[in-house]
mmCIF file of C-alpha atoms in Angstrom:
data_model
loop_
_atom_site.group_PDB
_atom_site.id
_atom_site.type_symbol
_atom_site.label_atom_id
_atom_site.label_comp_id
_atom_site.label_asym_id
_atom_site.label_seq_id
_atom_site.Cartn_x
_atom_site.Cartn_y
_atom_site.Cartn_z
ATOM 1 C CA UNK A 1 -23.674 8.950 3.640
ATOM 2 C CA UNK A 2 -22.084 8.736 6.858
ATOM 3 C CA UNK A 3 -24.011 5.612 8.692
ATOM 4 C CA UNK A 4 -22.656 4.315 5.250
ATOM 5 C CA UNK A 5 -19.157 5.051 5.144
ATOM 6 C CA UNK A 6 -16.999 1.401 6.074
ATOM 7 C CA UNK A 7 -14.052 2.577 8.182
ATOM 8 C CA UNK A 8 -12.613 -0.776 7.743
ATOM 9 C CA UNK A 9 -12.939 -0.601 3.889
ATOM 10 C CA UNK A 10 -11.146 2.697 4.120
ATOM 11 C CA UNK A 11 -8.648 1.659 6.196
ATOM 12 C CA UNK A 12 -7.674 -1.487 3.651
ATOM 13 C CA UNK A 13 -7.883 0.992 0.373
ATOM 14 C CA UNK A 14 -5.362 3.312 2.011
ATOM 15 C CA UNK A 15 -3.388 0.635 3.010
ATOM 16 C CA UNK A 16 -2.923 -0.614 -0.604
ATOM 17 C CA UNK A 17 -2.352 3.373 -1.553
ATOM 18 C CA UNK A 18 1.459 2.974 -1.057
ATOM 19 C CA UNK A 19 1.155 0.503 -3.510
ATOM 20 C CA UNK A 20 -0.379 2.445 -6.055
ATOM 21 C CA UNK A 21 2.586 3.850 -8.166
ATOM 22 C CA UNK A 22 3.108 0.228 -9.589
ATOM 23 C CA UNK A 23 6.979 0.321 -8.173
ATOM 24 C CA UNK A 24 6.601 -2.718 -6.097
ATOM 25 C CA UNK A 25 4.747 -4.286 -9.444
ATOM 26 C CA UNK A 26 7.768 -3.192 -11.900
ATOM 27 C CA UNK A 27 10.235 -4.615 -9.578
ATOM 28 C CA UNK A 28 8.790 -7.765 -8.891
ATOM 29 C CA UNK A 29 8.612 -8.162 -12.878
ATOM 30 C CA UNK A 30 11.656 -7.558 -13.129
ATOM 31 C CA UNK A 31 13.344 -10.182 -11.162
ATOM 32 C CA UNK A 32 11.333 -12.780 -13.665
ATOM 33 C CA UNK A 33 13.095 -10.881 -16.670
ATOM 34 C CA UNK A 34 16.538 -10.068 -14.963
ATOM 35 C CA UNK A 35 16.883 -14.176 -14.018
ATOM 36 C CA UNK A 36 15.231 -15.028 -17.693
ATOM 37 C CA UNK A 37 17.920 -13.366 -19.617
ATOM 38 C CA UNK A 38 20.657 -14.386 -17.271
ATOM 39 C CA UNK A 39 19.271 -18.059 -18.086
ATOM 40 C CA UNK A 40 19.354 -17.177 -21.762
ATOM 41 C CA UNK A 41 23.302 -16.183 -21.144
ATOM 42 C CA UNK A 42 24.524 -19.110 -19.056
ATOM 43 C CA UNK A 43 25.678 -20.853 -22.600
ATOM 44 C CA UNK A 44 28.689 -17.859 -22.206
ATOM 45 C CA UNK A 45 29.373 -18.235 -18.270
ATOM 46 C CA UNK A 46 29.371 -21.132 -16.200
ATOM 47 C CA UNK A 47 26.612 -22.145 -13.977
ATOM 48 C CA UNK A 48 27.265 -20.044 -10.791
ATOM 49 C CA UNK A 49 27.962 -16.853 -12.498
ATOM 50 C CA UNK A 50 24.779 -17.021 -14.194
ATOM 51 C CA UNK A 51 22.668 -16.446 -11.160
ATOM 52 C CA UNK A 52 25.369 -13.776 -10.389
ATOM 53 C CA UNK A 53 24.288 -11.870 -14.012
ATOM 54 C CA UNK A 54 21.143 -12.597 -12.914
ATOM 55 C CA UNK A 55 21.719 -10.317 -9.424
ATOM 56 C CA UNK A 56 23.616 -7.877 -11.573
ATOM 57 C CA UNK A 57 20.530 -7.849 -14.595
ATOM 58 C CA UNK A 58 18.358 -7.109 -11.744
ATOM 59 C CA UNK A 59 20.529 -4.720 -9.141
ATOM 60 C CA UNK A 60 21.204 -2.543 -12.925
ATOM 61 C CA UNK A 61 17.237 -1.825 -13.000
ATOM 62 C CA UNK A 62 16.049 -2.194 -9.350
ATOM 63 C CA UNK A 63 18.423 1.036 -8.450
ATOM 64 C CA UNK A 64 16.671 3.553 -10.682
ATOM 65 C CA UNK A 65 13.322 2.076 -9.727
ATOM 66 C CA UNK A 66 14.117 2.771 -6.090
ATOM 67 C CA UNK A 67 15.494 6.132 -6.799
ATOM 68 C CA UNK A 68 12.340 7.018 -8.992
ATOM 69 C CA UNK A 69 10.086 5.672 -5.674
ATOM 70 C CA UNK A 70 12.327 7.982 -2.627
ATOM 71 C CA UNK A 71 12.738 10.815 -5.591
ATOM 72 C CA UNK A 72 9.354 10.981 -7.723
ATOM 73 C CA UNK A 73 6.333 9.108 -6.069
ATOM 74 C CA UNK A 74 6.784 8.565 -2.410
ATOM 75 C CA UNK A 75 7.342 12.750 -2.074
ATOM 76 C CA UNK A 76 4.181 13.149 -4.426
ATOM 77 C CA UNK A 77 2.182 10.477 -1.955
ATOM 78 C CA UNK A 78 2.714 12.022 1.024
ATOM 79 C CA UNK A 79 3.663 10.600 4.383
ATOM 80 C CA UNK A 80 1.150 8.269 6.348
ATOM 81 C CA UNK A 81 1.509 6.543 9.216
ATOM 82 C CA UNK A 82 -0.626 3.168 9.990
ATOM 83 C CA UNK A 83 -2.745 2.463 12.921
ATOM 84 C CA UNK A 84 -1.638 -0.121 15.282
ATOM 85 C CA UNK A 85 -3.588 -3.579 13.361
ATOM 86 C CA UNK A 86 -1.924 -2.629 10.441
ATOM 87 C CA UNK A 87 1.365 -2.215 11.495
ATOM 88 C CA UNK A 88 0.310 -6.018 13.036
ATOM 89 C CA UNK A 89 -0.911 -7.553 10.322
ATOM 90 C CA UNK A 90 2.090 -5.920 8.083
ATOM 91 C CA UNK A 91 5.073 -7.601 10.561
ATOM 92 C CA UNK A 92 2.894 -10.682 10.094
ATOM 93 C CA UNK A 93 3.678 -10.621 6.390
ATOM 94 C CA UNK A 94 7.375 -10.171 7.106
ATOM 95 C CA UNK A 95 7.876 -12.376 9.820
ATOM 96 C CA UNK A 96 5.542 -15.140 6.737
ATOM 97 C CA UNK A 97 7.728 -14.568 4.332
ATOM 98 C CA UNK A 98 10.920 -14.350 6.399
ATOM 99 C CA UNK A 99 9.722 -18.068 7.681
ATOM 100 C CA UNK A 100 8.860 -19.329 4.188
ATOM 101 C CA UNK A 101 12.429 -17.827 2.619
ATOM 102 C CA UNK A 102 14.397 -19.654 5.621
ATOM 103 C CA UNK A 103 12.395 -23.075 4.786
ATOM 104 C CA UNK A 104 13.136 -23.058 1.573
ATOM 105 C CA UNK A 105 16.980 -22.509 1.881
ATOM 106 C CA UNK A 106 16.632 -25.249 4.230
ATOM 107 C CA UNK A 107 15.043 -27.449 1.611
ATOM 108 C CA UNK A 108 17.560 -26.431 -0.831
ATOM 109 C CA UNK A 109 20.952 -26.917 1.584
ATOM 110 C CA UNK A 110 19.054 -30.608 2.287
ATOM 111 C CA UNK A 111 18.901 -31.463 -1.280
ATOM 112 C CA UNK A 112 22.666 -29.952 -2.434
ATOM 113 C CA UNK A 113 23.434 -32.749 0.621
ATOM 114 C CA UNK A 114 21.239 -35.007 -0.838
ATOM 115 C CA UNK A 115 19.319 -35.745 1.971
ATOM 116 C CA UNK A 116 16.247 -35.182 0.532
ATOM 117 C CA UNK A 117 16.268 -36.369 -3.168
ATOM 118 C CA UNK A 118 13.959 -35.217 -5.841
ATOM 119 C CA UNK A 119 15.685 -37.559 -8.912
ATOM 120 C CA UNK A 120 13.152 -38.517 -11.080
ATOM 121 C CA UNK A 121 10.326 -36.480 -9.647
ATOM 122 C CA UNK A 122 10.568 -33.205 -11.770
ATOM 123 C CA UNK A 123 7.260 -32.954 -12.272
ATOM 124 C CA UNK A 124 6.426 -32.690 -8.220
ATOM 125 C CA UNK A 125 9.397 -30.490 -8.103
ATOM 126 C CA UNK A 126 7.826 -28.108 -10.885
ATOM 127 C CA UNK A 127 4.428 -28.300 -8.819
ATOM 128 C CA UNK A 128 6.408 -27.623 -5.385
ATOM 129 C CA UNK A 129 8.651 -24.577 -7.184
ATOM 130 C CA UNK A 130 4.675 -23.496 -9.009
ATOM 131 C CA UNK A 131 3.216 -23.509 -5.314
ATOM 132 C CA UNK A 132 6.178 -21.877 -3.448
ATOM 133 C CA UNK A 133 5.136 -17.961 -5.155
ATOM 134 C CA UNK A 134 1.598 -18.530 -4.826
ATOM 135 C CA UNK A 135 1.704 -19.390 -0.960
ATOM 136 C CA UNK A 136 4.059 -16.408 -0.645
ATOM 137 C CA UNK A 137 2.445 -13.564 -2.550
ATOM 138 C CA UNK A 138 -1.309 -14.845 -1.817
ATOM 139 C CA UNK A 139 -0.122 -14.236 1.735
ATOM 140 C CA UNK A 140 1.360 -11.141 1.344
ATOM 141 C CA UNK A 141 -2.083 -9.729 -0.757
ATOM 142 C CA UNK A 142 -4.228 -11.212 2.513
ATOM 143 C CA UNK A 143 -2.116 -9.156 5.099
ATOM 144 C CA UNK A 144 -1.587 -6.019 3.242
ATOM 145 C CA UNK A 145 -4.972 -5.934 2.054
ATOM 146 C CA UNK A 146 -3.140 -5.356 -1.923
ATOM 147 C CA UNK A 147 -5.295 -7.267 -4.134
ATOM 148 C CA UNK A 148 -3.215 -6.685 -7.039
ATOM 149 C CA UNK A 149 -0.860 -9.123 -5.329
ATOM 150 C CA UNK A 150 -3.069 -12.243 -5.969
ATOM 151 C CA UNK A 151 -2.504 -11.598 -9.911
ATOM 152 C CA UNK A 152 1.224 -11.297 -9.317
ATOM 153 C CA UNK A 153 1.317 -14.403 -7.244
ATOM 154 C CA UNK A 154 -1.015 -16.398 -9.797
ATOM 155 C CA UNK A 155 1.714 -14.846 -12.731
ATOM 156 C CA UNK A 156 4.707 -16.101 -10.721
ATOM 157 C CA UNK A 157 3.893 -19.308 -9.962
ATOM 158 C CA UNK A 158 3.104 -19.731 -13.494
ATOM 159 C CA UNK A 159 6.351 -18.966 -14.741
ATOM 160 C CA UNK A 160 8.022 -20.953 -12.416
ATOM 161 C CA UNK A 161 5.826 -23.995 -12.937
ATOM 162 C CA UNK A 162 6.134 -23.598 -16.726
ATOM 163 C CA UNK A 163 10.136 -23.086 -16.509
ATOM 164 C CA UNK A 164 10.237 -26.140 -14.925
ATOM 165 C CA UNK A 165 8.036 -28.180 -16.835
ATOM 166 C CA UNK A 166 9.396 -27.032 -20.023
ATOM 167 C CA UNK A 167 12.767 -27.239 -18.838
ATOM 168 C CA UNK A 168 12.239 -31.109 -18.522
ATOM 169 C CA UNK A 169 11.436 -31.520 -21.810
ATOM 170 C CA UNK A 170 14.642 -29.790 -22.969
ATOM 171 C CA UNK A 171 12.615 -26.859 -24.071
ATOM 172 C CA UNK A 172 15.055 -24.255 -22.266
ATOM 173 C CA UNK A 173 15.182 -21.665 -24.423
ATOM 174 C CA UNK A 174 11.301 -21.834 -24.694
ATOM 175 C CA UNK A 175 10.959 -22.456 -21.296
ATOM 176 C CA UNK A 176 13.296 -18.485 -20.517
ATOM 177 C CA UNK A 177 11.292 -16.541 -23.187
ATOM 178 C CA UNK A 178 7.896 -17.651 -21.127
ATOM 179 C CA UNK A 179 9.656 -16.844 -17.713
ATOM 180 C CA UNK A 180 10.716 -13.050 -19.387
ATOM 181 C CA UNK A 181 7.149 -12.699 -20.748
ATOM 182 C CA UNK A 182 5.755 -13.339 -17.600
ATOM 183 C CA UNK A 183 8.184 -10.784 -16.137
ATOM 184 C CA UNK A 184 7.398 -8.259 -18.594
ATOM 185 C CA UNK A 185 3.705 -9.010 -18.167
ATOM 186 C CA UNK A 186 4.025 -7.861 -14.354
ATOM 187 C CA UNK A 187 6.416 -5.110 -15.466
ATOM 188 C CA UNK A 188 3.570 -3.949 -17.944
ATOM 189 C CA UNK A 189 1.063 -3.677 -15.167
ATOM 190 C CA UNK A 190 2.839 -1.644 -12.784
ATOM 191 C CA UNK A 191 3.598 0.788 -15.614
ATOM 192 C CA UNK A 192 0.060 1.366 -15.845
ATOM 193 C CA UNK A 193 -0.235 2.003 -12.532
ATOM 194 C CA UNK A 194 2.852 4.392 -12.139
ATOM 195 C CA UNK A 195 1.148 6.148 -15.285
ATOM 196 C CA UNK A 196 -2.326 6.619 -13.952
ATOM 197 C CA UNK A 197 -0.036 6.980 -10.558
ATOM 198 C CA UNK A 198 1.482 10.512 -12.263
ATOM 199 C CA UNK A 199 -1.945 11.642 -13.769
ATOM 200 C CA UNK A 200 -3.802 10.981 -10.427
ATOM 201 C CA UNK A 201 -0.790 12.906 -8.474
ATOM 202 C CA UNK A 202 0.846 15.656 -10.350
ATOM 203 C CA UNK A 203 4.062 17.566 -9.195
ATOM 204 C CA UNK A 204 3.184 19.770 -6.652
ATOM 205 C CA UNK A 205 5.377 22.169 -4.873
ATOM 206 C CA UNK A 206 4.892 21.633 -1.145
ATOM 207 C CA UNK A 207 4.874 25.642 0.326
ATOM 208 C CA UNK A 208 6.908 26.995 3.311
ATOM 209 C CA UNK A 209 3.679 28.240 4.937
ATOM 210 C CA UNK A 210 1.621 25.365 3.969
ATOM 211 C CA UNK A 211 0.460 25.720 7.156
ATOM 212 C CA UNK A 212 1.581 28.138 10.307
ATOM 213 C CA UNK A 213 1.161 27.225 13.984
ATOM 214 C CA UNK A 214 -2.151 27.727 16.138
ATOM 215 C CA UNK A 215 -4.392 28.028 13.688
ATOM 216 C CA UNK A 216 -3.494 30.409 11.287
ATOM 217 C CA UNK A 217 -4.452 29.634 7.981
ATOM 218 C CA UNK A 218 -2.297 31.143 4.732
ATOM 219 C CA UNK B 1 -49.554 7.026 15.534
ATOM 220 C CA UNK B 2 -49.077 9.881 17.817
ATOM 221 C CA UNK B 3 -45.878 8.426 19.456
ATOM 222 C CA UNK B 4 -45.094 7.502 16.067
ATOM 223 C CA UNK B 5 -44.661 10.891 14.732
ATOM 224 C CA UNK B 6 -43.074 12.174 18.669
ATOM 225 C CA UNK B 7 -40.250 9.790 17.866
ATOM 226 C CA UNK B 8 -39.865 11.130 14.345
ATOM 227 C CA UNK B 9 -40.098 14.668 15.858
ATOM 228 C CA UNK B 10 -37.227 13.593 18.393
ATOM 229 C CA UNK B 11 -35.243 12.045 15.621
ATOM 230 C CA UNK B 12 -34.977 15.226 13.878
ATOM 231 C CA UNK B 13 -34.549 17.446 16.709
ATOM 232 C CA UNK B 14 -31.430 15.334 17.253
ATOM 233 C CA UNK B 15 -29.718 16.703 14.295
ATOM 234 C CA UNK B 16 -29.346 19.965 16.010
ATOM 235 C CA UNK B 17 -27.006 18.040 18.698
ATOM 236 C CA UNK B 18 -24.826 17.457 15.576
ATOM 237 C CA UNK B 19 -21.286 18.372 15.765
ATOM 238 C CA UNK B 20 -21.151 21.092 13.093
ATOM 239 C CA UNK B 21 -17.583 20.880 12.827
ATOM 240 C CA UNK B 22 -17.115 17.541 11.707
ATOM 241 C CA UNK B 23 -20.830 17.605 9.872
ATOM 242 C CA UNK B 24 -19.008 19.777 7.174
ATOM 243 C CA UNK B 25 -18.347 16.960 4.554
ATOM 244 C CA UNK B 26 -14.740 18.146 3.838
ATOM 245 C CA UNK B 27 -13.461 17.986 7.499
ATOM 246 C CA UNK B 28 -15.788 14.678 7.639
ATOM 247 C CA UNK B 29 -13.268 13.447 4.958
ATOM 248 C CA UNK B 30 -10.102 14.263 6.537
ATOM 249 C CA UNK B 31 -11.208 13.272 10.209
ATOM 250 C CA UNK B 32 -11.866 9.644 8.301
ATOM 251 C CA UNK B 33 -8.913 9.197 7.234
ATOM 252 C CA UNK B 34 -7.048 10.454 10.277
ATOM 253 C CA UNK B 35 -9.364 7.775 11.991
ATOM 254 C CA UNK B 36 -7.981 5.036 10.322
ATOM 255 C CA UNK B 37 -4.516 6.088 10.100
ATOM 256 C CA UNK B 38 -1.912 7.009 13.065
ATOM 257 C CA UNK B 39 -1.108 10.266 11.176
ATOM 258 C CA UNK B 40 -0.522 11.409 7.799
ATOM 259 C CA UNK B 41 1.257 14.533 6.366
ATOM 260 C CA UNK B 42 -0.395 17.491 4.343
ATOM 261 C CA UNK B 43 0.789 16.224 1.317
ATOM 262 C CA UNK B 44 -1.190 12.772 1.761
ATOM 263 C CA UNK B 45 -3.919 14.708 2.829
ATOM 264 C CA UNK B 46 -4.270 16.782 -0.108
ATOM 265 C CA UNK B 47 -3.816 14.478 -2.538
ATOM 266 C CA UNK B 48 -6.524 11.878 -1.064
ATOM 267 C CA UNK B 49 -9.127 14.706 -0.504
ATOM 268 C CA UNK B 50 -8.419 16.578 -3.409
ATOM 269 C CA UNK B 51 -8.938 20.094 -1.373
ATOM 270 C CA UNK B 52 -6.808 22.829 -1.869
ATOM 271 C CA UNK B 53 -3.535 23.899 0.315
ATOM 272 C CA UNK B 54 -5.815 26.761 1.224
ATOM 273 C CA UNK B 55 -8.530 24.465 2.223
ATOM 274 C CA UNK B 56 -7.194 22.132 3.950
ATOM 275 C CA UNK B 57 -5.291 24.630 6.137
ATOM 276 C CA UNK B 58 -8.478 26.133 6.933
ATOM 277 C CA UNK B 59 -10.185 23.306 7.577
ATOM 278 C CA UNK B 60 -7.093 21.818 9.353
ATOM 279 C CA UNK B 61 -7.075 24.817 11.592
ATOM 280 C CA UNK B 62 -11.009 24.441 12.363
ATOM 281 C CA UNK B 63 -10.520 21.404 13.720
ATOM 282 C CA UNK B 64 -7.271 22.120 15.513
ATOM 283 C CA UNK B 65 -9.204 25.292 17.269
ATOM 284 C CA UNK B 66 -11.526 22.127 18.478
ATOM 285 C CA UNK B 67 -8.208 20.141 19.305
ATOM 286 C CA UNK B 68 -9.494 17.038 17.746
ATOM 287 C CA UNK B 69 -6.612 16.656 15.749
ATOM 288 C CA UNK B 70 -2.757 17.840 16.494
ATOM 289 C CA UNK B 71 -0.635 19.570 14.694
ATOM 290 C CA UNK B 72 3.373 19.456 14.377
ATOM 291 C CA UNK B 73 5.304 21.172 11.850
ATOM 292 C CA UNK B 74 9.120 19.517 11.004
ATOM 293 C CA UNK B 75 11.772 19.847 8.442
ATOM 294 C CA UNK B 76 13.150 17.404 7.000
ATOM 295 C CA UNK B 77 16.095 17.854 4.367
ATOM 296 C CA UNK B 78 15.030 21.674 4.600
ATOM 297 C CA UNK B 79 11.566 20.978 3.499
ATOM 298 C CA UNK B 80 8.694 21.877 5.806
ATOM 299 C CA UNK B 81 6.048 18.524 6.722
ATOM 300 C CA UNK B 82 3.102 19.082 8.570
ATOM 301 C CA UNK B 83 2.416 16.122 10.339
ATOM 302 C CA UNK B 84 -1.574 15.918 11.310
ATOM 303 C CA UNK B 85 -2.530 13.165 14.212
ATOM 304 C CA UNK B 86 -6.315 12.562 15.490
ATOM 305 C CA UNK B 87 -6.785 13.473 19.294
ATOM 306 C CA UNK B 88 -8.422 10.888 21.618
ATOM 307 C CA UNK B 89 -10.870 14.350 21.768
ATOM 308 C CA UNK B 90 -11.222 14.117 17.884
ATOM 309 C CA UNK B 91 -11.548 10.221 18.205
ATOM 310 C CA UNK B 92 -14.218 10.543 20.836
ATOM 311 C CA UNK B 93 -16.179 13.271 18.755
ATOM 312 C CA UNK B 94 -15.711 11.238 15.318
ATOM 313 C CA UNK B 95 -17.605 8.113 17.112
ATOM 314 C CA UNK B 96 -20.008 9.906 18.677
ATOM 315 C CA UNK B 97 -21.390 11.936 15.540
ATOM 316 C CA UNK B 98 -21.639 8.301 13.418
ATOM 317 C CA UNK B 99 -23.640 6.880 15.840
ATOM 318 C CA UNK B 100 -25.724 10.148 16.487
ATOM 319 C CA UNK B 101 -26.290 10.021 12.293
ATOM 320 C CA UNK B 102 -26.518 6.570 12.492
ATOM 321 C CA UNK B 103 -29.494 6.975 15.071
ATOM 322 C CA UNK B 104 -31.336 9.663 13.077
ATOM 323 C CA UNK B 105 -30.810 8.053 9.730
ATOM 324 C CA UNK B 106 -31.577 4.413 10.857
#
């Protein structure tokens, strides 16, 4: 009933609606798969060029998954616009990330200059590289109300926790097939969702006289 | 016990003040979720109410004849988008039937 209905609820579950197709999901996996692999490779190139396979792994997938979202779901969704807290709360999340991005190149110049040193601590570095996703993405699933996001962020942080760990105890090849589990993991679950996405919204043929001007109805 | 049952009496002679328009639970659907959005296209619409093209029009149009909600029609790559926004009109109205059901339903 009406005195029942939570506007607020309603206006988190169709904030999370743009999230429903599982793209976002897919992709995400699929930067923990694309950098796994490229690991499993950098035996053939040398150490820069592997993160550069990496980038090329992940750029080879990403594009199609983009095209599918402009070309397939984001016409099937329909166009929304949010309200004025939303749009808030969502610049919040960029201007988070953007913050926690720029710290963490700034930790990582600072230790290439050795001016902060982490020899002999890899076990507070795997903690600190665990912690690093879970801040981010627990964030992200507060502000954009997109629960799914806490499981992605718990997923993450356990891969890159693990990688490290493992990776200490000369387990690297162990240590990859986790991190591209994990990835497919996350890849698995948005394909469930961009399934149920194309059962829940079907193809529909938008008409020319959908709807005409002052009232009149087709 | 008598001004028991006036109040009830009141109460329920209250629900004739209701705004028919948006008491129809379809256009009650679509005015929520033009409440909590800035605006939304048909397409959104249809697929989050689940109401036909033909429906929705007319109930689009209903509520248009009220002006509580606008309506602009745009192409974009040669495809038509109807673009539906809530009027401060429609706004007003939407608040002022959930409190009036609010009141009458406790």
């Amino acid at each position: 009933m009406i005195e029942n209905l939570d506007l607020e609820k309603l206006e988190k579950e169709t904030a999370s609606i743009i999230y429903q197709d599982g793209i976002f999901d897919i992709s995400l996996g699929h930067v923990l798969i694309a950098f796994g692999i490229a690991a499993l490779l950098s035996n053939l190139v040398s150490e820069v060029w592997d993160t550069i396979l990496g980038l090329i792994i992940y750029l080879v997938v990403f594009i199609p998954i983009w095209l599918v979202y402009f070309f397939v779901t984001k016409p099937r969704l329909g166009i929304m616009e949010f309200g004025i807290k939303r749009k808030k709360r969502n610049a919040i999340v960029i201007a988070l990330v953007t913050l926690i991005l720029v710290a963490n190149i700034v930790v990582f110049i600072l230790m290439i200059i050795d001016v902060i040193q982490f020899s002999g601590q890899g076990y507070l570095l795997a903690v600190i590289f665990g912690l690093i996703p879970l801040v981010i993405f627990t964030s992200m699933a507060y502000f954009l109300s997109f629960n799914r996001l806490y499981l992605t962020g718990f997923l993450f942080s356990v891969g890159f926790f693990l990688k490290e760990i493992l990776t200490l105890q000369d387990l690297v090849l162990l240590s990859n097939i986790i991190f591209i589990s994990i990835g497919g993991v996350i890849v698995a679950i948005g394909l469930v969702c961009l399934i149920r996405f194309f059962k829940k919204y079907p193809r529909i043929e938008v008409e020319n006289n959908e709807y005409k001007e002052n009232g009149n109805q087709q | 016990m008598n001004t028991k049952k006036t109040e009830i009496s009141n109460n329920l002679s209250d629900l004739m003040d209701i705004d028919k328009d948006i008491h129809e639970p379809a256009r009650l659907m679509i005015l929520s979720y033009l409440f909590v959005l800035e605006s939304v296209d048909f397409v959104f619409l249809r697929g989050q109410t689940g109401l036909t093209w033909g429906n929705l029009s007319s109930h689009i149009a209903k509520l248009e004849e009220k002006q509580y909600v606008e309506v602009k029609k745009e192409f974009v790559r040669k495809k038509p988008r109807t673009i539906v926004k809530l009027t401060d009109k429609g706004k007003e109205a939407f608040l002022k039937y959930r409190e009036k059901i609010k009141q009458i339903l406790g």
